[in-house]
PDB file of C-alpha atoms (C1' of nucleotides) in Angstrom:
ATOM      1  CA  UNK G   1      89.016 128.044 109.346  1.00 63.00           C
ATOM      2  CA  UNK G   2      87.353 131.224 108.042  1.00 56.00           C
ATOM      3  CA  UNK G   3      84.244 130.823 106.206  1.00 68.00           C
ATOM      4  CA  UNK G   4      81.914 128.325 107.603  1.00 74.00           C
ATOM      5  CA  UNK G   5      82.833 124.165 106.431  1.00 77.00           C
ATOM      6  CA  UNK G   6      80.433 122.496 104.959  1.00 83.00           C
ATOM      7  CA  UNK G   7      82.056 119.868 103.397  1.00 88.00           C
ATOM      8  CA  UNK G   8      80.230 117.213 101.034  1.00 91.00           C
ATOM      9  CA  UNK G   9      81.073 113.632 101.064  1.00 94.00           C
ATOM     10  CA  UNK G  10      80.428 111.237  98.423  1.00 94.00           C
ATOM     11  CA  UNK G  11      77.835 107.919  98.724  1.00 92.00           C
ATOM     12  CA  UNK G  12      81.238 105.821  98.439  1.00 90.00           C
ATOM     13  CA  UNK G  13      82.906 107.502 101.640  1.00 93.00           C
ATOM     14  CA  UNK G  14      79.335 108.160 103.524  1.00 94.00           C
ATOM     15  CA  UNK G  15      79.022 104.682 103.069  1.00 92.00           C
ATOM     16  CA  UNK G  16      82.640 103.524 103.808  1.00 93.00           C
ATOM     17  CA  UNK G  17      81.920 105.511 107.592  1.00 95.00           C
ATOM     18  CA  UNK G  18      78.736 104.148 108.054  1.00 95.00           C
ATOM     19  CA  UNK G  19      79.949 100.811 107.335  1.00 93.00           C
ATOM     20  CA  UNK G  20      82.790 101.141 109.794  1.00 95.00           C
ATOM     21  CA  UNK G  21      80.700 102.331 112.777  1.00 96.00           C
ATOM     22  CA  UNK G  22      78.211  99.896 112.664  1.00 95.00           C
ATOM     23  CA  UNK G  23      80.612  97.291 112.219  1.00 94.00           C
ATOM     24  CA  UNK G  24      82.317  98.626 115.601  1.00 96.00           C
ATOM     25  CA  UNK G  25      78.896  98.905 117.585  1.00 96.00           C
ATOM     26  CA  UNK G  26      78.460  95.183 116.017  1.00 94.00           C
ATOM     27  CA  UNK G  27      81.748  94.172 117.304  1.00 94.00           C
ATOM     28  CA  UNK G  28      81.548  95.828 120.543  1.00 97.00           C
ATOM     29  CA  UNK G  29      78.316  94.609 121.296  1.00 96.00           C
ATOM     30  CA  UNK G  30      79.678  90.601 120.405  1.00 94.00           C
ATOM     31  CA  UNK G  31      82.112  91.473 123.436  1.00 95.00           C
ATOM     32  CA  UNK G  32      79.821  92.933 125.551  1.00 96.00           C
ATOM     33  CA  UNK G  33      81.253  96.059 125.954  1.00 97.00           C
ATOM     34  CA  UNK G  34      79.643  99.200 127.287  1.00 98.00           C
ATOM     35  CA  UNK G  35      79.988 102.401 125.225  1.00 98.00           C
ATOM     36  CA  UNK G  36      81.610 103.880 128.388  1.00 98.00           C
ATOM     37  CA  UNK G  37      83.865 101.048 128.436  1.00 98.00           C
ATOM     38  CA  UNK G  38      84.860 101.262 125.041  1.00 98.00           C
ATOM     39  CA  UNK G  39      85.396 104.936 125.228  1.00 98.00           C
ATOM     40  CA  UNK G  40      87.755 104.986 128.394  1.00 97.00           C
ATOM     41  CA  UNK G  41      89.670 102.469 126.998  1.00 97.00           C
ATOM     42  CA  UNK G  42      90.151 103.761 124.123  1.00 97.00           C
ATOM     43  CA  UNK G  43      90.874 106.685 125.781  1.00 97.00           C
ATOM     44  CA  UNK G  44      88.043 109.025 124.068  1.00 98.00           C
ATOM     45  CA  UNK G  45      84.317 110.216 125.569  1.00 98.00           C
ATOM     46  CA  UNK G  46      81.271 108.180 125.145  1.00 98.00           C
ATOM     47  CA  UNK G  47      80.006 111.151 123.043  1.00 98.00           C
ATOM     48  CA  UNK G  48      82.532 110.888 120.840  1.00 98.00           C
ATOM     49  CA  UNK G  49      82.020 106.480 120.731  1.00 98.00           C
ATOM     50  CA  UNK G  50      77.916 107.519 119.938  1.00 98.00           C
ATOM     51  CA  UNK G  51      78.611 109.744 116.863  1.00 98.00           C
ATOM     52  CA  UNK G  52      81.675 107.177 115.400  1.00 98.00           C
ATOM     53  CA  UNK G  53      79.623 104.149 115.597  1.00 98.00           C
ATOM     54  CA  UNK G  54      76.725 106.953 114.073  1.00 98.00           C
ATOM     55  CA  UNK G  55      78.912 106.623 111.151  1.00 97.00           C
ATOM     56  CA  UNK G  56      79.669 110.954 111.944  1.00 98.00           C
ATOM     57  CA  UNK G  57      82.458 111.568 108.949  1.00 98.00           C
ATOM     58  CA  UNK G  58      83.552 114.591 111.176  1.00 97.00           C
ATOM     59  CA  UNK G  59      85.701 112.334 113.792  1.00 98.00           C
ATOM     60  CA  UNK G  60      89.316 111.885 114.178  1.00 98.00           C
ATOM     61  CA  UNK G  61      90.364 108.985 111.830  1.00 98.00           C
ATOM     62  CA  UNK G  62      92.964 108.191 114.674  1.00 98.00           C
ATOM     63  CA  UNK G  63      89.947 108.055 117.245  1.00 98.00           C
ATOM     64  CA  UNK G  64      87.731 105.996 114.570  1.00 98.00           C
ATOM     65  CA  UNK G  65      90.645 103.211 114.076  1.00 97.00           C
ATOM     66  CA  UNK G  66      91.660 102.819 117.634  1.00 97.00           C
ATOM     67  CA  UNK G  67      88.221 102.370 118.873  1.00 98.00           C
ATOM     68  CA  UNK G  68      88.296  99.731 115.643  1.00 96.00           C
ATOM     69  CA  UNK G  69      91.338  97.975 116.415  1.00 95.00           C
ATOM     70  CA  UNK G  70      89.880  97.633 120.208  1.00 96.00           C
ATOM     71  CA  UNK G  71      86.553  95.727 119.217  1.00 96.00           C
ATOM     72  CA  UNK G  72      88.610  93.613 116.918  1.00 92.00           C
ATOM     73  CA  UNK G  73      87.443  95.555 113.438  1.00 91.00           C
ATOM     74  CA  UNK G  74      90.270  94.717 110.861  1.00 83.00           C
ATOM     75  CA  UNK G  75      91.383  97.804 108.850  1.00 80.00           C
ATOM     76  CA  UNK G  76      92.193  96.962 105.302  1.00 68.00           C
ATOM     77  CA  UNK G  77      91.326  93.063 105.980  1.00 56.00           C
ATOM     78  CA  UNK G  78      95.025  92.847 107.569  1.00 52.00           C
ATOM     79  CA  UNK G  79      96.092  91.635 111.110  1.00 54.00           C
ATOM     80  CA  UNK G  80      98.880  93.717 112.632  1.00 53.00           C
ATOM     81  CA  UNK G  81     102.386  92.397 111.099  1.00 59.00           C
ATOM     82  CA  UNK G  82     100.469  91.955 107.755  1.00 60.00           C
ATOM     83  CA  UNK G  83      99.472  95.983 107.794  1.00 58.00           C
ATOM     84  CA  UNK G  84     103.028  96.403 109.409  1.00 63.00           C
ATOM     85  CA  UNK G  85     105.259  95.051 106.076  1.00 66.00           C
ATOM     86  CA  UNK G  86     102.452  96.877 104.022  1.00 65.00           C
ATOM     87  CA  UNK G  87     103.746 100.312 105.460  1.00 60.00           C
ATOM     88  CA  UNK G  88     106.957  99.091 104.922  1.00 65.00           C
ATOM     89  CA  UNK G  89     106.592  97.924 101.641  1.00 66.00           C
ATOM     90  CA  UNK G  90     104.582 101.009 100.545  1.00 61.00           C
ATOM     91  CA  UNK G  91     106.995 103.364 102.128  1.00 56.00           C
ATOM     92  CA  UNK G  92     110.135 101.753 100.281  1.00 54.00           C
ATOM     93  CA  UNK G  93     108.135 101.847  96.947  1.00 53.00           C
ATOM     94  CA  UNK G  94     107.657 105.044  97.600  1.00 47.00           C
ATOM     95  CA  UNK G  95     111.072 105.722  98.088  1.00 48.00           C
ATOM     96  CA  UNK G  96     112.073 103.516  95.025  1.00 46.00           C
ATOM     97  CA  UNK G  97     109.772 105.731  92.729  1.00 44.00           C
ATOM     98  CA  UNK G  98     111.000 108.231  90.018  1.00 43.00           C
ATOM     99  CA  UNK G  99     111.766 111.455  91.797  1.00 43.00           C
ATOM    100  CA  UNK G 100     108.921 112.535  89.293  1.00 39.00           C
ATOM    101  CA  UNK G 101     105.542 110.843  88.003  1.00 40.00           C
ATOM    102  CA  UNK G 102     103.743 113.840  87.007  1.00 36.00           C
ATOM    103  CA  UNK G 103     103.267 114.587  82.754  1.00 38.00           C
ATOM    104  CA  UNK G 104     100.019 116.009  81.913  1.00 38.00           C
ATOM    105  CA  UNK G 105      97.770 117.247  84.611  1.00 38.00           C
ATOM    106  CA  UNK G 106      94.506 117.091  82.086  1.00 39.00           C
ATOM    107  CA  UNK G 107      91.070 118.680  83.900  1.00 43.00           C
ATOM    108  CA  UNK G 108      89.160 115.933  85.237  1.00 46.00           C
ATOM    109  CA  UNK G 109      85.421 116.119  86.699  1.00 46.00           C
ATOM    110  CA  UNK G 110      84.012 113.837  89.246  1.00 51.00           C
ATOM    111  CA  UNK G 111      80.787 113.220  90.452  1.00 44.00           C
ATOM    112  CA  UNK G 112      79.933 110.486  93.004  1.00 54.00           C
TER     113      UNK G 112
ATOM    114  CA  UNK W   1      86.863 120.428 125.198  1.00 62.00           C
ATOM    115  CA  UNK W   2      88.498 120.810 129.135  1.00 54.00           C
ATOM    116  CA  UNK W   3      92.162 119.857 130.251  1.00 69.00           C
ATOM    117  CA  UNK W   4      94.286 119.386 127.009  1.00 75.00           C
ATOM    118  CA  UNK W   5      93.646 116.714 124.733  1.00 77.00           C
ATOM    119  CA  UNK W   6      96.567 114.294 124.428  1.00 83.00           C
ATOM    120  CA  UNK W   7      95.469 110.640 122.845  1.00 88.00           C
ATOM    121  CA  UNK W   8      97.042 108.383 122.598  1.00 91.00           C
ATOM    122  CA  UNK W   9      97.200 105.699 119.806  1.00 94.00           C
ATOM    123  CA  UNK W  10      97.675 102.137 119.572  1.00 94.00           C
ATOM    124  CA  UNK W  11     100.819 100.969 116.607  1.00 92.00           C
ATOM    125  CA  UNK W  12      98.470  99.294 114.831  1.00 90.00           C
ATOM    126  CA  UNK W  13      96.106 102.127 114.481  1.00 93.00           C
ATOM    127  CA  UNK W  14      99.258 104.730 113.845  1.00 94.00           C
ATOM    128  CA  UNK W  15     100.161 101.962 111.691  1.00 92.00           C
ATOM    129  CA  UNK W  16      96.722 101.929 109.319  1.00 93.00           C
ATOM    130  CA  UNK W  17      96.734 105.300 109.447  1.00 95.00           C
ATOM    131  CA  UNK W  18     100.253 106.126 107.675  1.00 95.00           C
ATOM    132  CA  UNK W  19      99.358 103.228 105.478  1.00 93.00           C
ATOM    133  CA  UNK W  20      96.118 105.053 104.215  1.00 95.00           C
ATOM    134  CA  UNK W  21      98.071 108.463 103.646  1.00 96.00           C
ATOM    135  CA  UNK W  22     100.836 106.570 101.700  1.00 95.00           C
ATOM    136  CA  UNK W  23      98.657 104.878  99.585  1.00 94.00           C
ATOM    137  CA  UNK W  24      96.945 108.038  98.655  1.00 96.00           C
ATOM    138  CA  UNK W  25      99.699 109.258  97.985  1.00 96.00           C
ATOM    139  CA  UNK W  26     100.996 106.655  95.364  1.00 94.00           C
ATOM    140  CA  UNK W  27      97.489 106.560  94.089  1.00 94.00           C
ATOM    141  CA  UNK W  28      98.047 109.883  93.177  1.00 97.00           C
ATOM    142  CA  UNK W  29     101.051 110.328  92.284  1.00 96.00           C
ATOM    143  CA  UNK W  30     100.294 107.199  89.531  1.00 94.00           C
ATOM    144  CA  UNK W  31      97.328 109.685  88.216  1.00 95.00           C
ATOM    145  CA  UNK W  32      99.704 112.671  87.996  1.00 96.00           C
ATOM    146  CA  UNK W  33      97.418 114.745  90.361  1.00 97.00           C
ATOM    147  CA  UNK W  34      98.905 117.590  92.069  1.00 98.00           C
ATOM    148  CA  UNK W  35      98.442 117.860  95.682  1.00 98.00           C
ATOM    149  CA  UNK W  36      96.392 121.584  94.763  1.00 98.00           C
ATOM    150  CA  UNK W  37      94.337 119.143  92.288  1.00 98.00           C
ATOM    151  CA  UNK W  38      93.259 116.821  94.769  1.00 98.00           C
ATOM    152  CA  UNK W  39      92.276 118.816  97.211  1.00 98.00           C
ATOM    153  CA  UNK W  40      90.466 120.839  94.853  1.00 97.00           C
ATOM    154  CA  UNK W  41      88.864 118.086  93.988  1.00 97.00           C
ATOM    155  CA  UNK W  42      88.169 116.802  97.680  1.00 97.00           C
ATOM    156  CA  UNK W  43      86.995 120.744  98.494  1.00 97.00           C
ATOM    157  CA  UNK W  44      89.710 120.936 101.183  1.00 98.00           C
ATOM    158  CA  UNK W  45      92.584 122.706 101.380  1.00 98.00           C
ATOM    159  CA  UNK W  46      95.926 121.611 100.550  1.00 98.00           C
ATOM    160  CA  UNK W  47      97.158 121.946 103.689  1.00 98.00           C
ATOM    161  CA  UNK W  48      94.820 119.149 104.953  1.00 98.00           C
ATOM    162  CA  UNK W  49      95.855 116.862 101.776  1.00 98.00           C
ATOM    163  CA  UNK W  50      99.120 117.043 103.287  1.00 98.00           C
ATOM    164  CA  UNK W  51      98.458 116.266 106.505  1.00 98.00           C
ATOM    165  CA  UNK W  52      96.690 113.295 105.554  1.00 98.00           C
ATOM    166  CA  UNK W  53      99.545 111.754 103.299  1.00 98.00           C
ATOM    167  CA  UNK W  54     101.711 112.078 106.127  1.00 97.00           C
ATOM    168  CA  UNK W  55      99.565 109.903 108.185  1.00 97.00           C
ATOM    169  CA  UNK W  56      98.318 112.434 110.619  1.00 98.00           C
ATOM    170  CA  UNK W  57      95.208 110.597 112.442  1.00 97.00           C
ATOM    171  CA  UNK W  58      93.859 113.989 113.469  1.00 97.00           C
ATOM    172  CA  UNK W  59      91.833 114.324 110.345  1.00 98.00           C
ATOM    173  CA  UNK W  60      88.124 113.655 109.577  1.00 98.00           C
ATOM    174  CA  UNK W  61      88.096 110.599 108.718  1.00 98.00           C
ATOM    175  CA  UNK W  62      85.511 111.896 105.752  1.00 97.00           C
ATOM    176  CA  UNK W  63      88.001 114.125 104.657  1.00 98.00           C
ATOM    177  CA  UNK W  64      90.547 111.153 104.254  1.00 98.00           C
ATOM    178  CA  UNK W  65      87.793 108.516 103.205  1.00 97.00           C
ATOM    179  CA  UNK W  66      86.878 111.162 100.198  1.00 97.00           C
ATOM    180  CA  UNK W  67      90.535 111.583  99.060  1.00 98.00           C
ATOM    181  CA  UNK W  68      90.931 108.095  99.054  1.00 96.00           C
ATOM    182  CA  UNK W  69      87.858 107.078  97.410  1.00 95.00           C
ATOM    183  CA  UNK W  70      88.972 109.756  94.379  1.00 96.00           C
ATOM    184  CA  UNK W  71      92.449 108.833  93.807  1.00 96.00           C
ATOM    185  CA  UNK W  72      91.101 105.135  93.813  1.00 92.00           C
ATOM    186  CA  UNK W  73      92.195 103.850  97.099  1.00 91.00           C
ATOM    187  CA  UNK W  74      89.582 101.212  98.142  1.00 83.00           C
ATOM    188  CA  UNK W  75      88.421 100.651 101.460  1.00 80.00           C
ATOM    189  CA  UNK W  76      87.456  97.571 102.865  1.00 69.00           C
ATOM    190  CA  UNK W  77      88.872  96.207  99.737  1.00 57.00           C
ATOM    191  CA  UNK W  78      85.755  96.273  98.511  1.00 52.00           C
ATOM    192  CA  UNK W  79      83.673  97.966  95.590  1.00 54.00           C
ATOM    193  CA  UNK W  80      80.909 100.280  96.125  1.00 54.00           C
ATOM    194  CA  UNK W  81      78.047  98.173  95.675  1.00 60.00           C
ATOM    195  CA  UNK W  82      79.820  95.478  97.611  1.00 61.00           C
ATOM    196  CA  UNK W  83      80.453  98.185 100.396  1.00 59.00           C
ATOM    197  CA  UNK W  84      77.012  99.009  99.924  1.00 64.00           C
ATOM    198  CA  UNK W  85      75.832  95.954 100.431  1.00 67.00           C
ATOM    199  CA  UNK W  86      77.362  95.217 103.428  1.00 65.00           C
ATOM    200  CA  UNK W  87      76.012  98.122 105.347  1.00 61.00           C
ATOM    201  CA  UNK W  88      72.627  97.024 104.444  1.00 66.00           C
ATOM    202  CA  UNK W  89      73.295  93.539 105.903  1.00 67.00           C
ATOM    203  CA  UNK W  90      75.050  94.834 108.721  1.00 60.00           C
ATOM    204  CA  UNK W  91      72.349  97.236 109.570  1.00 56.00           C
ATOM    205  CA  UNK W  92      69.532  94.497 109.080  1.00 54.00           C
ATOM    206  CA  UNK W  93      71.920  92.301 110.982  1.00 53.00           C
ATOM    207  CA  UNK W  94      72.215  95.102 114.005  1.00 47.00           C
ATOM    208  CA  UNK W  95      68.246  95.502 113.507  1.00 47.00           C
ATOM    209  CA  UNK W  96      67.545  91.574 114.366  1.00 45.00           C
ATOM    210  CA  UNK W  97      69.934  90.923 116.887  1.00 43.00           C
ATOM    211  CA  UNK W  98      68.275  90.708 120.221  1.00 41.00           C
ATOM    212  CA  UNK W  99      67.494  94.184 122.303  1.00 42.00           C
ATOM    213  CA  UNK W 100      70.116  92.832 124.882  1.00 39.00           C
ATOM    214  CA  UNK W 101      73.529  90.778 124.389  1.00 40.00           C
ATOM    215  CA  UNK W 102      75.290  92.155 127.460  1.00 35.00           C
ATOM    216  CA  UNK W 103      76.144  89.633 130.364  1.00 38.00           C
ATOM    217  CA  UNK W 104      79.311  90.004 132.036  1.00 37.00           C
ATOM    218  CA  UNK W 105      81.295  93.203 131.589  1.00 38.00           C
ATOM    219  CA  UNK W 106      84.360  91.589 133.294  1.00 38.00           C
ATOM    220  CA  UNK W 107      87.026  94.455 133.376  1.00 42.00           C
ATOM    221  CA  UNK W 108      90.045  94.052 130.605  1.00 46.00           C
ATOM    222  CA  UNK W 109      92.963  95.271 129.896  1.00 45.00           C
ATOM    223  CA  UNK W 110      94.461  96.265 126.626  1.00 50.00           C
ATOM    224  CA  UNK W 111      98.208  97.573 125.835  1.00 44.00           C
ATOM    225  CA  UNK W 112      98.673  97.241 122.340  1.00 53.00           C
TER     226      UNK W 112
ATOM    227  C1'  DA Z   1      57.090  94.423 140.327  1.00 53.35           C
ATOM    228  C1'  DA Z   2      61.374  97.663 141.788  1.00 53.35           C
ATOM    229  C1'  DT Z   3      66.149  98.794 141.148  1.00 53.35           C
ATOM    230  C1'  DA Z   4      70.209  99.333 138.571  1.00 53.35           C
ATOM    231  C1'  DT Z   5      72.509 100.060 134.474  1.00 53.35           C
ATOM    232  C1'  DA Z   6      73.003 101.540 129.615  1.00 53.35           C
ATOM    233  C1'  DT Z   7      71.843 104.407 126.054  1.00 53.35           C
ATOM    234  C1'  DG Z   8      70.841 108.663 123.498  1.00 53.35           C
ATOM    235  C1'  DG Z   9      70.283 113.303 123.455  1.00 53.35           C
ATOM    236  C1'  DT Z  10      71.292 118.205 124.746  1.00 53.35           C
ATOM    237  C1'  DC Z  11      74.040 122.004 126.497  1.00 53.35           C
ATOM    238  C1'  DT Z  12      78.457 124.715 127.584  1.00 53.35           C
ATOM    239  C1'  DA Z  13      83.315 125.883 127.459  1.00 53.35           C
ATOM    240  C1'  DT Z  14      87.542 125.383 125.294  1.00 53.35           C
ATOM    241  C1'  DA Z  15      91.349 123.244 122.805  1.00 53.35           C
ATOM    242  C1'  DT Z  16      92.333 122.724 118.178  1.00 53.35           C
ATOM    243  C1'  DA Z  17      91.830 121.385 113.267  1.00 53.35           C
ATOM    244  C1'  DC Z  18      90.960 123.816 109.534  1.00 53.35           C
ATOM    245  C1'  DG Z  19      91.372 127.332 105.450  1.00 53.35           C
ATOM    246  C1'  DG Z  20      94.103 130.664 103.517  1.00 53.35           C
ATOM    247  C1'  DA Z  21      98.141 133.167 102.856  1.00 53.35           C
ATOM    248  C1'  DT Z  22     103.004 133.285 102.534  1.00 53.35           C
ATOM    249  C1'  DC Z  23     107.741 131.714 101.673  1.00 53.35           C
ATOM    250  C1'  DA Z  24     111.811 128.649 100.548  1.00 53.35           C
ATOM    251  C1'  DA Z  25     113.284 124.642  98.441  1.00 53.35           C
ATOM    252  C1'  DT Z  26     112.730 121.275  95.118  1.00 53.35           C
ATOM    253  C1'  DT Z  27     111.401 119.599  90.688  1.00 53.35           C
ATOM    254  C1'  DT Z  28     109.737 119.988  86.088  1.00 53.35           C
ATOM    255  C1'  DT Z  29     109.350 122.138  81.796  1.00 53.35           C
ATOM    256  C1'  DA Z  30     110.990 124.942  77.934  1.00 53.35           C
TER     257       DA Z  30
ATOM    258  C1'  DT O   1     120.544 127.289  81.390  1.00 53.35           C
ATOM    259  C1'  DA O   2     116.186 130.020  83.072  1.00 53.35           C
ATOM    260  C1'  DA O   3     111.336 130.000  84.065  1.00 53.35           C
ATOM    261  C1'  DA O   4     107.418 127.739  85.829  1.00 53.35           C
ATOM    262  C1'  DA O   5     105.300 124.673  88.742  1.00 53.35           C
ATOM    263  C1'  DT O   6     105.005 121.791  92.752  1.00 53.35           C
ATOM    264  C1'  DT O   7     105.934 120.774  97.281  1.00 53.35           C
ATOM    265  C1'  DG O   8     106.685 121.401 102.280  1.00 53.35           C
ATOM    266  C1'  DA O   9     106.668 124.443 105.969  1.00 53.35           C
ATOM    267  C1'  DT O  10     105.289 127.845 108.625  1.00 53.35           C
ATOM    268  C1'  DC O  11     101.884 131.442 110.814  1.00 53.35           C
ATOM    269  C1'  DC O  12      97.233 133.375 111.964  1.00 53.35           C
ATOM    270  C1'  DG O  13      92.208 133.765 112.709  1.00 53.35           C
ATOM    271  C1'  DT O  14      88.159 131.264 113.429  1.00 53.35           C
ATOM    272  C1'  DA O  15      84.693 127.700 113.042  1.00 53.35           C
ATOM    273  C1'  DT O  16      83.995 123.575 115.384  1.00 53.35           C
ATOM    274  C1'  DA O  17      84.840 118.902 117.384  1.00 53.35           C
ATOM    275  C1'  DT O  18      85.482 117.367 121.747  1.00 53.35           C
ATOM    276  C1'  DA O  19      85.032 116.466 127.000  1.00 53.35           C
ATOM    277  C1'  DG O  20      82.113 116.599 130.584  1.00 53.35           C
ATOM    278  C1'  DA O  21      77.968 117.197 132.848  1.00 53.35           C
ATOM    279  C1'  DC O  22      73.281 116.569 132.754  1.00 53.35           C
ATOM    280  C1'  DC O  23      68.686 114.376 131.904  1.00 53.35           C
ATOM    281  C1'  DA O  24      65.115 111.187 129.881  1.00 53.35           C
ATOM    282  C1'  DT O  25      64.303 106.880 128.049  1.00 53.35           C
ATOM    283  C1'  DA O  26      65.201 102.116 127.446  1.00 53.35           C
ATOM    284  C1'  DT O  27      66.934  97.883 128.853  1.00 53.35           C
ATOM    285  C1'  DA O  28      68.672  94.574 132.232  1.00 53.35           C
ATOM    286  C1'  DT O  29      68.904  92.605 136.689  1.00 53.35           C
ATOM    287  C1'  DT O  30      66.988  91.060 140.984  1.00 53.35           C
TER     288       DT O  30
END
DNA sequence: AATATATGGTCTATATACGGATCAATTTTA
DNA sequence: TAAAATTGATCCGTATATAGACCATATATT
């Protein structure tokens, strides 16, 4: 990506990560579960396990939510089938909505 | 990194993935933001924007967790002072629990 | 106590996710 | 209808996230 990324992240999201790792180091540690552990089975490096339960915004959301769903962390407060009909309720909405939704695309500014 | 990196990802964590992109999506289709908008608005490309919608867990998760929090997708289902809140509990929570809780590491196995 | 294990940090090499540009197809607006 | 805008998709160059090895410290076990 040409010119160096230095992305900025609002409190809300910083938080959101944050929250999320330590509630996976929490979780892990409940289960007694090594960060080596963890990270083979969830198939990633125990580097990698440090900086996601560091609550490290630059990680792999798919890393992030399988190390999650290992430790028992609920995404969206939903067990599997529930987040399962979600996606397919969300996806057929989708599909159901009006080819178009967009009117007036008025400037908006946000600041977190 | 060495030797190719091919993860693998558990159906419930593809799962919660896709279902975070499609929300996003709705979310923003419902504010009439273009995809160029958002990611404006996100400071990443639109490229990226679209590779989150689609569900694609090779993302930063900050990257998604931003988008989300500005089209109005919630996570945790939670507010930000609630989400707030609960990192501070959880850290003071990590910061009394006792310097040791491992036992037993008894191998497991997981296929999800 | 000594020994073993777990954690956290640093360093290097490389696979790759990213930004940015471009184009075709679709959709919206006039 | 035509024109404008949006979307989806490629391709390319590069910054960087990752794996893996290493080491020092902390914690646990005996």
């Amino acid at each position: 990506m040409p010119k160096s990324v230095t992305r900025t992240y609002s409190r809300y999201s910083r938080d959101a990560v944050s929250l999320l790792g330590a509630l996976i180091r929490e979780a892990r540690k409940e289960r007694r579960i090594t960060t080596q552990e963890l990270a083979d089975r969830a198939g990633i490096s125990r580097g990698l396990l440090q900086r996601i339960e560091k609550g490290n915004p630059k990680c792999e959301i798919g890393a992030v939510f399988e190390v999650a769903t290992i430790v028992g962390v609920k995404l969206f407060d939903a067990d599997e089938s529930t987040l399962t009909n979600s996606l397919r309720q969300t996806r057929g909405k989708l599909a159901l909505l009006p080819k178009s939704v967009r009117k007036k695309p008025k400037a908006v500014h946000d600041d977190f």
